[in-house]
PDB file of C-alpha atoms in Angstrom:
ATOM      1  CA  MET A   1      42.619 -19.184  37.046  1.00 47.00           C
ATOM      2  CA  MET A   2      41.510 -16.452  34.570  1.00 54.00           C
ATOM      3  CA  LYS A   3      43.585 -18.075  31.799  1.00 57.00           C
ATOM      4  CA  LYS A   4      41.152 -20.955  31.826  1.00 62.00           C
ATOM      5  CA  TYR A   5      38.355 -18.780  30.306  1.00 62.00           C
ATOM      6  CA  LYS A   6      40.482 -17.172  27.597  1.00 62.00           C
ATOM      7  CA  LEU A   7      40.968 -18.372  24.061  1.00 58.00           C
ATOM      8  CA  PHE A   8      44.675 -18.821  23.330  1.00 62.00           C
ATOM      9  CA  GLY A   9      45.259 -16.928  26.565  1.00 61.00           C
ATOM     10  CA  ILE A  10      44.364 -13.651  24.790  1.00 69.00           C
ATOM     11  CA  ILE A  11      40.603 -13.062  24.487  1.00 71.00           C
ATOM     12  CA  ASN A  12      37.755 -13.992  26.770  1.00 78.00           C
ATOM     13  CA  ILE A  13      35.403 -16.585  25.193  1.00 75.00           C
ATOM     14  CA  ILE A  14      32.262 -14.664  26.230  1.00 79.00           C
ATOM     15  CA  ASP A  15      33.654 -11.473  24.681  1.00 80.00           C
ATOM     16  CA  LEU A  16      34.333 -13.394  21.469  1.00 79.00           C
ATOM     17  CA  LEU A  17      30.755 -14.730  21.366  1.00 86.00           C
ATOM     18  CA  VAL A  18      29.331 -11.224  21.905  1.00 87.00           C
ATOM     19  CA  LEU A  19      31.577  -9.888  19.137  1.00 87.00           C
ATOM     20  CA  VAL A  20      30.423 -12.629  16.722  1.00 91.00           C
ATOM     21  CA  VAL A  21      26.740 -11.884  17.474  1.00 93.00           C
ATOM     22  CA  ILE A  22      27.291  -8.154  16.874  1.00 94.00           C
ATOM     23  CA  VAL A  23      29.058  -8.797  13.547  1.00 94.00           C
ATOM     24  CA  LEU A  24      26.289 -11.167  12.386  1.00 93.00           C
ATOM     25  CA  ALA A  25      23.569  -8.673  13.359  1.00 92.00           C
ATOM     26  CA  ALA A  26      25.379  -5.861  11.519  1.00 90.00           C
ATOM     27  CA  ALA A  27      25.763  -8.053   8.417  1.00 89.00           C
ATOM     28  CA  PHE A  28      22.060  -8.970   8.486  1.00 86.00           C
ATOM     29  CA  LEU A  29      20.947  -5.352   8.867  1.00 83.00           C
ATOM     30  CA  GLY A  30      23.348  -4.242   6.135  1.00 81.00           C
ATOM     31  CA  MET A  31      21.959  -6.814   3.706  1.00 76.00           C
ATOM     32  CA  LYS A  32      18.362  -5.949   4.586  1.00 72.00           C
ATOM     33  CA  PHE A  33      18.573  -2.156   4.398  1.00 70.00           C
ATOM     34  CA  LEU A  34      21.602  -1.341   2.265  1.00 68.00           C
ATOM     35  CA  GLY A  35      21.584  -4.188  -0.226  1.00 58.00           C
ATOM     36  CA  GLY A  36      20.691  -3.467  -3.853  1.00 54.00           C
ATOM     37  CA  THR A  37      17.156  -4.113  -4.948  1.00 53.00           C
ATOM     38  CA  ASP A  38      16.417  -7.117  -7.080  1.00 55.00           C
ATOM     39  CA  THR A  39      13.875  -5.041  -9.044  1.00 52.00           C
ATOM     40  CA  GLU A  40      16.479  -2.995 -10.925  1.00 60.00           C
ATOM     41  CA  GLY A  41      15.855  -3.701 -14.607  1.00 71.00           C
ATOM     42  CA  ALA A  42      12.721  -5.686 -13.719  1.00 80.00           C
ATOM     43  CA  PRO A  43       9.512  -5.220 -15.726  1.00 90.00           C
ATOM     44  CA  GLU A  44       7.054  -2.421 -14.958  1.00 92.00           C
ATOM     45  CA  ILE A  45       3.968  -3.542 -13.086  1.00 94.00           C
ATOM     46  CA  ASN A  46       0.652  -1.708 -12.673  1.00 93.00           C
ATOM     47  CA  ILE A  47      -0.978  -2.307  -9.294  1.00 94.00           C
ATOM     48  CA  THR A  48      -4.587  -1.331  -8.543  1.00 94.00           C
ATOM     49  CA  PHE A  49      -5.606  -0.710  -4.928  1.00 95.00           C
ATOM     50  CA  THR A  50      -9.301  -0.453  -4.002  1.00 94.00           C
ATOM     51  CA  SER A  51     -11.204   0.369  -0.838  1.00 92.00           C
ATOM     52  CA  LYS A  52     -15.004   0.370  -0.634  1.00 90.00           C
ATOM     53  CA  GLU A  53     -15.045   2.728   2.353  1.00 90.00           C
ATOM     54  CA  VAL A  54     -12.506   5.487   2.973  1.00 89.00           C
ATOM     55  CA  SER A  55     -13.260   8.574   5.060  1.00 89.00           C
ATOM     56  CA  ASP A  56     -13.857  11.616   2.872  1.00 85.00           C
ATOM     57  CA  PHE A  57     -11.251  13.649   4.768  1.00 85.00           C
ATOM     58  CA  VAL A  58      -8.611  11.039   3.830  1.00 85.00           C
ATOM     59  CA  VAL A  59      -9.684  11.182   0.174  1.00 82.00           C
ATOM     60  CA  ASP A  60      -9.518  14.998   0.313  1.00 79.00           C
ATOM     61  CA  LYS A  61      -5.979  14.875   1.747  1.00 78.00           C
ATOM     62  CA  LEU A  62      -4.916  12.362  -0.884  1.00 78.00           C
ATOM     63  CA  ALA A  63      -6.310  14.523  -3.677  1.00 73.00           C
ATOM     64  CA  ASP A  64      -4.738  17.695  -2.239  1.00 71.00           C
ATOM     65  CA  GLU A  65      -1.287  16.152  -2.345  1.00 69.00           C
ATOM     66  CA  CYS A  66      -1.430  13.817  -5.337  1.00 69.00           C
ATOM     67  CA  ALA A  67      -3.928  15.253  -7.774  1.00 62.00           C
ATOM     68  CA  ALA A  68      -4.059  18.156 -10.170  1.00 51.00           C
ATOM     69  CA  THR A  69      -7.829  18.632  -9.815  1.00 50.00           C
ATOM     70  CA  GLU A  70     -10.052  19.276  -6.827  1.00 51.00           C
ATOM     71  CA  ILE A  71     -12.520  16.598  -5.785  1.00 52.00           C
ATOM     72  CA  SER A  72     -14.173  18.478  -2.922  1.00 51.00           C
ATOM     73  CA  ASP A  73     -17.070  19.491  -5.218  1.00 51.00           C
ATOM     74  CA  PHE A  74     -17.661  15.836  -6.048  1.00 51.00           C
ATOM     75  CA  ILE A  75     -17.599  14.871  -2.371  1.00 50.00           C
ATOM     76  CA  ASP A  76     -20.091  17.641  -1.555  1.00 49.00           C
ATOM     77  CA  GLN A  77     -22.425  16.328  -4.282  1.00 51.00           C
ATOM     78  CA  LYS A  78     -21.862  12.767  -3.117  1.00 51.00           C
ATOM     79  CA  GLN A  79     -23.230  13.662   0.340  1.00 46.00           C
ATOM     80  CA  VAL A  80     -26.656  14.030  -1.279  1.00 44.00           C
ATOM     81  CA  ASP A  81     -26.411  10.534  -2.772  1.00 48.00           C
ATOM     82  CA  ASP A  82     -25.001   8.745   0.299  1.00 45.00           C
ATOM     83  CA  ASN A  83     -28.305   8.042   2.010  1.00 42.00           C
ATOM     84  CA  ARG A  84     -30.013   6.285  -0.877  1.00 41.00           C
ATOM     85  CA  VAL A  85     -29.890   2.550  -1.562  1.00 40.00           C
ATOM     86  CA  LEU A  86     -27.959   1.978  -4.761  1.00 38.00           C
ATOM     87  CA  ASP A  87     -29.274  -0.328  -7.464  1.00 39.00           C
ATOM     88  CA  GLY A  88     -26.207  -2.553  -7.761  1.00 38.00           C
ATOM     89  CA  TYR A  89     -22.852  -0.825  -7.905  1.00 37.00           C
ATOM     90  CA  ASP A  90     -22.995   2.838  -8.796  1.00 45.00           C
ATOM     91  CA  ASP A  91     -20.913   3.588 -11.882  1.00 47.00           C
ATOM     92  CA  LYS A  92     -20.866   7.342 -11.225  1.00 52.00           C
ATOM     93  CA  TYR A  93     -17.346   8.269 -10.238  1.00 54.00           C
ATOM     94  CA  ILE A  94     -14.819  10.987 -10.764  1.00 56.00           C
ATOM     95  CA  GLU A  95     -11.442  10.204 -12.226  1.00 54.00           C
ATOM     96  CA  VAL A  96      -8.917  12.570 -10.732  1.00 55.00           C
ATOM     97  CA  ALA A  97      -6.129  13.890 -12.916  1.00 50.00           C
ATOM     98  CA  VAL A  98      -2.834  13.092 -11.236  1.00 54.00           C
ATOM     99  CA  ALA A  99      -0.241  15.842 -11.597  1.00 49.00           C
ATOM    100  CA  GLU A 100       3.022  14.357 -10.432  1.00 57.00           C
ATOM    101  CA  GLY A 101       1.910  11.244  -8.633  1.00 73.00           C
ATOM    102  CA  CYS A 102       2.692  11.028  -4.955  1.00 81.00           C
ATOM    103  CA  ARG A 103       4.962   8.269  -3.689  1.00 85.00           C
ATOM    104  CA  MET A 104       3.236   5.166  -2.371  1.00 88.00           C
ATOM    105  CA  TYR A 105       4.542   2.815   0.326  1.00 90.00           C
ATOM    106  CA  ASP A 106       3.547  -0.385   2.050  1.00 93.00           C
ATOM    107  CA  ASP A 107       3.510   1.166   5.525  1.00 90.00           C
ATOM    108  CA  THR A 108       3.965  -2.157   7.329  1.00 92.00           C
ATOM    109  CA  GLU A 109       6.917  -3.461   5.300  1.00 90.00           C
ATOM    110  CA  LYS A 110       8.372   0.001   4.461  1.00 90.00           C
ATOM    111  CA  ILE A 111       8.567  -0.866   0.756  1.00 92.00           C
ATOM    112  CA  GLU A 112       8.061   1.717  -1.988  1.00 92.00           C
ATOM    113  CA  LEU A 113       5.229   0.777  -4.348  1.00 92.00           C
ATOM    114  CA  GLY A 114       5.896   3.352  -7.059  1.00 89.00           C
ATOM    115  CA  ARG A 115       4.053   6.569  -7.787  1.00 88.00           C
ATOM    116  CA  CYS A 116       0.331   7.162  -8.036  1.00 85.00           C
ATOM    117  CA  THR A 117      -0.770   7.232 -11.687  1.00 85.00           C
ATOM    118  CA  ASN A 118      -4.564   7.337 -11.339  1.00 82.00           C
ATOM    119  CA  ILE A 119      -7.219   8.017  -8.686  1.00 83.00           C
ATOM    120  CA  LYS A 120     -10.952   7.251  -8.968  1.00 84.00           C
ATOM    121  CA  VAL A 121     -13.524   8.254  -6.351  1.00 83.00           C
ATOM    122  CA  SER A 122     -17.185   7.235  -6.093  1.00 82.00           C
ATOM    123  CA  ASN A 123     -19.894   6.608  -3.512  1.00 82.00           C
ATOM    124  CA  SER A 124     -18.917   4.200  -0.754  1.00 84.00           C
ATOM    125  CA  GLN A 125     -20.235   0.672  -1.155  1.00 78.00           C
ATOM    126  CA  SER A 126     -21.658  -0.995   1.938  1.00 79.00           C
ATOM    127  CA  SER A 127     -23.621  -4.227   1.654  1.00 79.00           C
ATOM    128  CA  ILE A 128     -26.729  -4.515   3.800  1.00 80.00           C
ATOM    129  CA  VAL A 129     -29.604  -6.971   4.125  1.00 83.00           C
ATOM    130  CA  GLU A 130     -32.969  -5.303   3.727  1.00 82.00           C
ATOM    131  CA  GLU A 131     -36.069  -7.511   3.913  1.00 86.00           C
ATOM    132  CA  GLY A 132     -33.937 -10.611   3.307  1.00 87.00           C
ATOM    133  CA  VAL A 133     -32.274  -9.210   0.181  1.00 88.00           C
ATOM    134  CA  TRP A 134     -28.650  -8.087  -0.096  1.00 86.00           C
ATOM    135  CA  GLN A 135     -28.402  -4.509  -1.284  1.00 82.00           C
ATOM    136  CA  THR A 136     -25.597  -2.034  -1.755  1.00 78.00           C
ATOM    137  CA  SER A 137     -25.850   1.271   0.018  1.00 77.00           C
ATOM    138  CA  GLY A 138     -23.727   4.388   0.330  1.00 78.00           C
ATOM    139  CA  LYS A 139     -22.373   5.479   3.706  1.00 81.00           C
ATOM    140  CA  PRO A 140     -22.324   9.170   4.701  1.00 82.00           C
ATOM    141  CA  ASP A 141     -18.874  10.809   4.841  1.00 85.00           C
ATOM    142  CA  TYR A 142     -17.206   7.855   3.124  1.00 88.00           C
ATOM    143  CA  SER A 143     -16.076   7.233  -0.461  1.00 86.00           C
ATOM    144  CA  TRP A 144     -15.097   4.305  -2.656  1.00 87.00           C
ATOM    145  CA  LEU A 145     -11.482   4.782  -3.756  1.00 88.00           C
ATOM    146  CA  GLU A 146      -9.302   3.248  -6.444  1.00 89.00           C
ATOM    147  CA  ILE A 147      -5.617   4.137  -6.724  1.00 89.00           C
ATOM    148  CA  LYS A 148      -3.234   2.862  -9.386  1.00 90.00           C
ATOM    149  CA  SER A 149       0.543   2.858  -9.294  1.00 91.00           C
ATOM    150  CA  THR A 150       3.397   1.727 -11.506  1.00 91.00           C
ATOM    151  CA  VAL A 151       6.445   0.051  -9.987  1.00 92.00           C
ATOM    152  CA  ASN A 152       9.238  -2.282 -11.089  1.00 92.00           C
ATOM    153  CA  GLY A 153       8.985  -5.797  -9.701  1.00 92.00           C
ATOM    154  CA  LYS A 154       9.769  -9.431 -10.206  1.00 92.00           C
ATOM    155  CA  VAL A 155       6.924 -11.502 -11.666  1.00 90.00           C
ATOM    156  CA  LEU A 156       6.269 -14.756  -9.789  1.00 90.00           C
ATOM    157  CA  ASP A 157       3.927 -17.654 -10.549  1.00 86.00           C
ATOM    158  CA  ASN A 158       1.428 -16.414  -7.978  1.00 84.00           C
ATOM    159  CA  GLY A 159       2.026 -12.659  -7.710  1.00 87.00           C
ATOM    160  CA  VAL A 160       4.836 -10.140  -7.831  1.00 93.00           C
ATOM    161  CA  GLU A 161       7.838  -9.534  -5.635  1.00 93.00           C
ATOM    162  CA  ILE A 162       8.721  -5.954  -4.785  1.00 92.00           C
ATOM    163  CA  GLY A 163      11.517  -5.149  -2.368  1.00 88.00           C
ATOM    164  CA  GLY A 164      11.685  -8.741  -1.138  1.00 88.00           C
ATOM    165  CA  GLU A 165       7.942  -8.962  -0.320  1.00 92.00           C
ATOM    166  CA  THR A 166       5.374 -10.936  -2.320  1.00 94.00           C
ATOM    167  CA  TYR A 167       2.138  -9.134  -3.231  1.00 95.00           C
ATOM    168  CA  LEU A 168      -0.975 -10.938  -4.481  1.00 94.00           C
ATOM    169  CA  VAL A 169      -4.405  -9.887  -5.700  1.00 94.00           C
ATOM    170  CA  GLY A 170      -6.657 -10.019  -2.643  1.00 94.00           C
ATOM    171  CA  ASP A 171      -3.944  -8.929  -0.186  1.00 95.00           C
ATOM    172  CA  TYR A 172      -4.868  -6.150   2.218  1.00 96.00           C
ATOM    173  CA  ILE A 173      -2.091  -3.727   3.097  1.00 95.00           C
ATOM    174  CA  VAL A 174      -1.692  -0.440   4.918  1.00 93.00           C
ATOM    175  CA  LEU A 175      -0.886   1.919   2.043  1.00 92.00           C
ATOM    176  CA  ARG A 176       0.736   5.295   2.571  1.00 88.00           C
ATOM    177  CA  ALA A 177       0.040   7.561  -0.407  1.00 84.00           C
ATOM    178  CA  GLY A 178       1.430  11.015   0.222  1.00 79.00           C
ATOM    179  CA  VAL A 179       0.167  11.980   3.684  1.00 79.00           C
ATOM    180  CA  ALA A 180      -2.829   9.613   3.525  1.00 83.00           C
ATOM    181  CA  LYS A 181      -2.720   6.212   5.219  1.00 87.00           C
ATOM    182  CA  ILE A 182      -5.315   3.699   4.011  1.00 90.00           C
ATOM    183  CA  TYR A 183      -6.135   0.054   4.763  1.00 93.00           C
ATOM    184  CA  ILE A 184      -6.719  -1.115   1.209  1.00 94.00           C
ATOM    185  CA  GLU A 185      -7.011  -4.223  -0.984  1.00 96.00           C
ATOM    186  CA  ILE A 186      -4.864  -5.079  -3.996  1.00 96.00           C
ATOM    187  CA  THR A 187      -7.450  -5.758  -6.708  1.00 95.00           C
ATOM    188  CA  ASP A 188      -5.329  -6.029  -9.852  1.00 94.00           C
ATOM    189  CA  ILE A 189      -1.717  -6.655 -10.815  1.00 94.00           C
ATOM    190  CA  GLU A 190      -0.680  -6.544 -14.459  1.00 93.00           C
ATOM    191  CA  VAL A 191       2.662  -6.479 -16.208  1.00 90.00           C
ATOM    192  CA  VAL A 192       3.157  -3.567 -18.602  1.00 88.00           C
ATOM    193  CA  ASP A 193       4.150  -4.832 -22.057  1.00 72.00           C
TER     194      ASP A 193
END
């Protein structure tokens, strides 16, 4: 009776199916995590990430780990400016010197996005309607942040591919830069000549 469920009288058919599923899963995981990257030898790409509102403590942490200069003095001065309505976008910012840029990752996809090459910090930019007119205002304890990185990637017709994921201008990602984790927008992608 048991011979009826065995393949060639040797192995159980259900055991064979389980074994095939395990081998296929192992092959898939091996290709996904251990396979070579298709960005080796690919062109260098500069990516700019921007957020209009990031908590000052996150910006401080980012600067502590990634930057060669302190920005806490700028943030203290910025507190004075936060409560005023800005006339358009404020062009007063501090450009932070990056020592040895911290590593940057797409936290959701677990893909490395190069190293930080530049950080800019300014007053946060919140849009409000005051007396029927749109105005830009600063928000206390928040900063505007721009981070740039350089990474190798494959150029596509409508974006770039890094680590098997496509990134486009306008995408929002959860970026991990050093110990800081930021929900941020990709605002520029350019190929380095």
